[in-house]
Amino acid sequence: MVCVQCALRSSSNMRVLVLLACLAAASASAISGGYGTMVFTKEPMVNLDMKMKELCIMKLLDHILQPTMFEDIKEIAKEYNIEKSCDKYMNVDVVKQFMEMYKMGMLPRGETFVHTNELQMEEAVKVFRVLYYAKDFDVFMRTACWMRERINGGMFVYAFTAACFHRTDCKGLYLPAPYEIYPYFFVDSHVISKAFMMKMTKAAKDPVLWKYYGITVTDDNLVVIDWRKGVRRSLSQNDVMSYFMEDVDLNTYMYYLHMNYPFWMTDDAYGINKERRGEIMMYANQQLLARMRLERLSHKMCDVKPMMWNEPLETGYWPKIRLPTGDEMPVRQNNMVVATKDNLKMKQMMDDVEMMIREGILTGKIERRDGTVISLKKSEDIENLARLVLGGLEIVGDDAKVIHLTNLMKKMLSYGQYNMEKYTYVPTSLDMYTTCLRDPVFWMIMKRVCNIFTVFKNMLPKYTREQFSFPGVKVEKITTDELVTFVDEYDMDITNAMYLDATEMQNKKSDMTFMARMRRLNHHPFQVSIDVMSDKTVDAVVRIFLGPKYDCMGRLMSVNDKRLDMFELDSFMYKLVNGKNTIVRSSMDMQGFMPEYPSTRRVMESEMMPSGDGQTMVKDWWCKSRNGFPQRLMLPLGTIGGLKMQMYVIVSPVRTGMLLPTLDMTMMKDRCACRWSSCISTMPLGYPFDRPIDMASFFTSNMKFADVMIYRKDLGMSNTSKTVDTSEMVMMKDDLTYLDSDMLVKRTYKDVMMMSSMMN
């Protein structure tokens, strides 16, 4: 089959018709703030610039819960006929399959689209295929307009976003953040309720209630709702980590990780099978666990335990998320019995798949039903294993029916066994890629999954001293600026969660703009300086890691104890010269981290939108925004007195570690899919910590550990990183919002005992 990406490149020079949806200028407001309308011309244009393309996308994703307010999109949706335009798609069969499904009935508008529901995902994949195989951007947009008015909003956003990620004519385009498109999955339900209250009352002044709820209203009808104010509940100690697990950028990272490598995208036509997709997905999950370990150490909490299916699940979770349907995401109480008669078939299938994979690791192969063999013997076979576990390697023979062990584990904890009909599915937080990181149990599932990869790595030979060393190169010194974290405030636009009335639809904008004010972890910029001596001029790969020095009980950790807890900060190529080399890396330039995602309001009001050649700020951060870990979360919270950790640097030669005959690094670079060292070295991701380490061979001159301290700055108490005594400060039992230091109050011992007796 001809690679579709090549076909898309060849069609980029075709004449592109001007879409009505594209020829709309934006007013100086957010995506929900409205767009002015320009006169439409049906005359073809040769070059449709990035600004017009982005306006198309933003209009299509505006107020997705309602039919579009824009007449141009309505007209295109009414006039365009997909069935009669089959010749405009590079794969006619996908159009026919979609239309057959559409006529039979799909997920209704108004229902919640669920990422783990097989039926809904099968429908979404067919929607994606039609969008993906459109011959040019004009057909792509016309198809999107047609679907925007006919299919489920959540399904449309999912398929349209995936298409934008993988179509070459969408490269470099700004997409609104998922938490602005669909705020319901990122914002606590009490914030949404307060926003609805303000909208229904037209922000009628009520000073007492506003103060209690933390609501402020400006003269230009901007409503800001403080996320912290209101009733808060907790079910377990893990809720102290909510500021990290519920961070909107971290959950966006997880969602975009899936969008880059959907588990159902197995066809070679998409091109991503020529990338290190399985290994990247595996390492991304392992790095999330490592980053969580560092954050837990800031609270003196021990490591995440792997999920056990035959024991009561002690950890409950209260999602605090209200779905667009009005349903609340189900609460999972503490000490839940996981394996029951209702999910017995699911558990048997999950156990069978997991046992098949583990036995395959021990025997070195897995045989498909058609007789072909999946090898699991060599280092490069981690690609096969990761695709088996996390999706991307077909066994059944259909994109939408890939065996996905992680999804099977998620379904074990779902509440979808008894539905009123096939589409009334109420998802748990585990069912959505946008919410799964919020649930402590997902990290336990991830731990169990990553243990499978650990078993595989343990079967490989340990690295030799020659594989660790770099003759003639010595790392002499590592120094850093003071590492200081703090908590800042951020206003997130949630206007898209509100429904517009007839007047607002006519005006094409909301009368009020709604913002949720949240607190989030951040850190001051810092630099890492590395002094390296070299006896030759040579290219080298530099890797920088941050890891623990002591465990949760204060015990010194060995290299093997903490090798899976090392969080990779940076990896880059550097040309060493003969003599002394001083390598200075700024935290702002470290590879693989996403800078702050600009709000659509900021993009529309500023000069950031590309025009003409698109050489603007938007294009500069496009790669990182699609692939990067949130830059704000680079460092764990630390402590006010300082949390001791270790920074590790290794300078390695550019060597071949794995034989990857299908790897196309040019395509990876073109798609901005270069994560960590995947495009600069074929050594396994995570090297040198991905395998058990022989300590007699490990310590060589080209690597070095250095102790570092991570301080937490309390902006309400101190402007420095000095120690602040909080020994007499206590927190209410039902308020584990750790970062709300204004909720900390000084109590006497008598007061504490009195409160405890009252609560008990």
PDB file of N, CA and C in Angstrom, residues 42 83 173 209 316 319 449 467 470 474 517 553 610 666 703 724:
ATOM      1  N   LYS A  42     -15.961  31.819  -3.528  1.00  0.00           N
ATOM      2  CA  LYS A  42     -15.772  30.445  -3.971  1.00  0.00           C
ATOM      3  C   LYS A  42     -14.622  30.306  -4.966  1.00  0.00           C
ATOM      4  N   GLU A  83     -21.049  10.823   0.288  1.00  0.00           N
ATOM      5  CA  GLU A  83     -21.266   9.668  -0.585  1.00  0.00           C
ATOM      6  C   GLU A  83     -20.974   9.983  -2.046  1.00  0.00           C
ATOM      7  N   LEU A 173       0.056  23.362  13.024  1.00  0.00           N
ATOM      8  CA  LEU A 173      -1.162  24.114  13.333  1.00  0.00           C
ATOM      9  C   LEU A 173      -1.460  24.095  14.822  1.00  0.00           C
ATOM     10  N   LEU A 209     -22.210  35.433  48.996  1.00  0.00           N
ATOM     11  CA  LEU A 209     -22.018  34.160  48.314  1.00  0.00           C
ATOM     12  C   LEU A 209     -20.762  34.183  47.450  1.00  0.00           C
ATOM     13  N   GLY A 316      -9.766   4.222  47.496  1.00  0.00           N
ATOM     14  CA  GLY A 316     -10.939   4.756  46.830  1.00  0.00           C
ATOM     15  C   GLY A 316     -10.598   6.045  46.097  1.00  0.00           C
ATOM     16  N   PRO A 319     -13.874  11.291  41.948  1.00  0.00           N
ATOM     17  CA  PRO A 319     -13.395  12.073  40.799  1.00  0.00           C
ATOM     18  C   PRO A 319     -13.786  13.545  40.837  1.00  0.00           C
ATOM     19  N   VAL A 449       1.769  -3.042  34.829  1.00  0.00           N
ATOM     20  CA  VAL A 449       2.121  -3.134  33.412  1.00  0.00           C
ATOM     21  C   VAL A 449       3.632  -2.979  33.222  1.00  0.00           C
ATOM     22  N   GLN A 467      30.187  -1.007  27.386  1.00  0.00           N
ATOM     23  CA  GLN A 467      28.951  -0.335  26.986  1.00  0.00           C
ATOM     24  C   GLN A 467      28.656   0.887  27.850  1.00  0.00           C
ATOM     25  N   PHE A 470      33.345   5.547  28.064  1.00  0.00           N
ATOM     26  CA  PHE A 470      33.657   6.393  26.905  1.00  0.00           C
ATOM     27  C   PHE A 470      35.140   6.744  27.040  1.00  0.00           C
ATOM     28  N   LYS A 474      35.938  12.296  30.552  1.00  0.00           N
ATOM     29  CA  LYS A 474      35.724  12.276  31.995  1.00  0.00           C
ATOM     30  C   LYS A 474      34.811  13.432  32.406  1.00  0.00           C
ATOM     31  N   ARG A 517      -9.939  29.425  38.401  1.00  0.00           N
ATOM     32  CA  ARG A 517      -8.616  29.771  38.933  1.00  0.00           C
ATOM     33  C   ARG A 517      -8.092  28.620  39.768  1.00  0.00           C
ATOM     34  N   MET A 553      11.693   5.889  53.896  1.00  0.00           N
ATOM     35  CA  MET A 553      12.039   5.639  55.293  1.00  0.00           C
ATOM     36  C   MET A 553      13.395   6.220  55.654  1.00  0.00           C
ATOM     37  N   PRO A 610       0.208  32.469  13.336  1.00  0.00           N
ATOM     38  CA  PRO A 610       1.093  32.569  12.184  1.00  0.00           C
ATOM     39  C   PRO A 610       0.406  33.203  10.996  1.00  0.00           C
ATOM     40  N   THR A 666      14.101  10.027   9.769  1.00  0.00           N
ATOM     41  CA  THR A 666      13.691  11.223   9.024  1.00  0.00           C
ATOM     42  C   THR A 666      12.206  11.490   9.230  1.00  0.00           C
ATOM     43  N   MET A 703      30.709   9.313  33.694  1.00  0.00           N
ATOM     44  CA  MET A 703      29.445   9.518  34.404  1.00  0.00           C
ATOM     45  C   MET A 703      29.715  10.057  35.790  1.00  0.00           C
ATOM     46  N   VAL A 724      10.953  27.029  57.223  1.00  0.00           N
ATOM     47  CA  VAL A 724       9.854  27.611  57.985  1.00  0.00           C
ATOM     48  C   VAL A 724       9.269  26.510  58.856  1.00  0.00           C
TER      49      VAL A 724
END
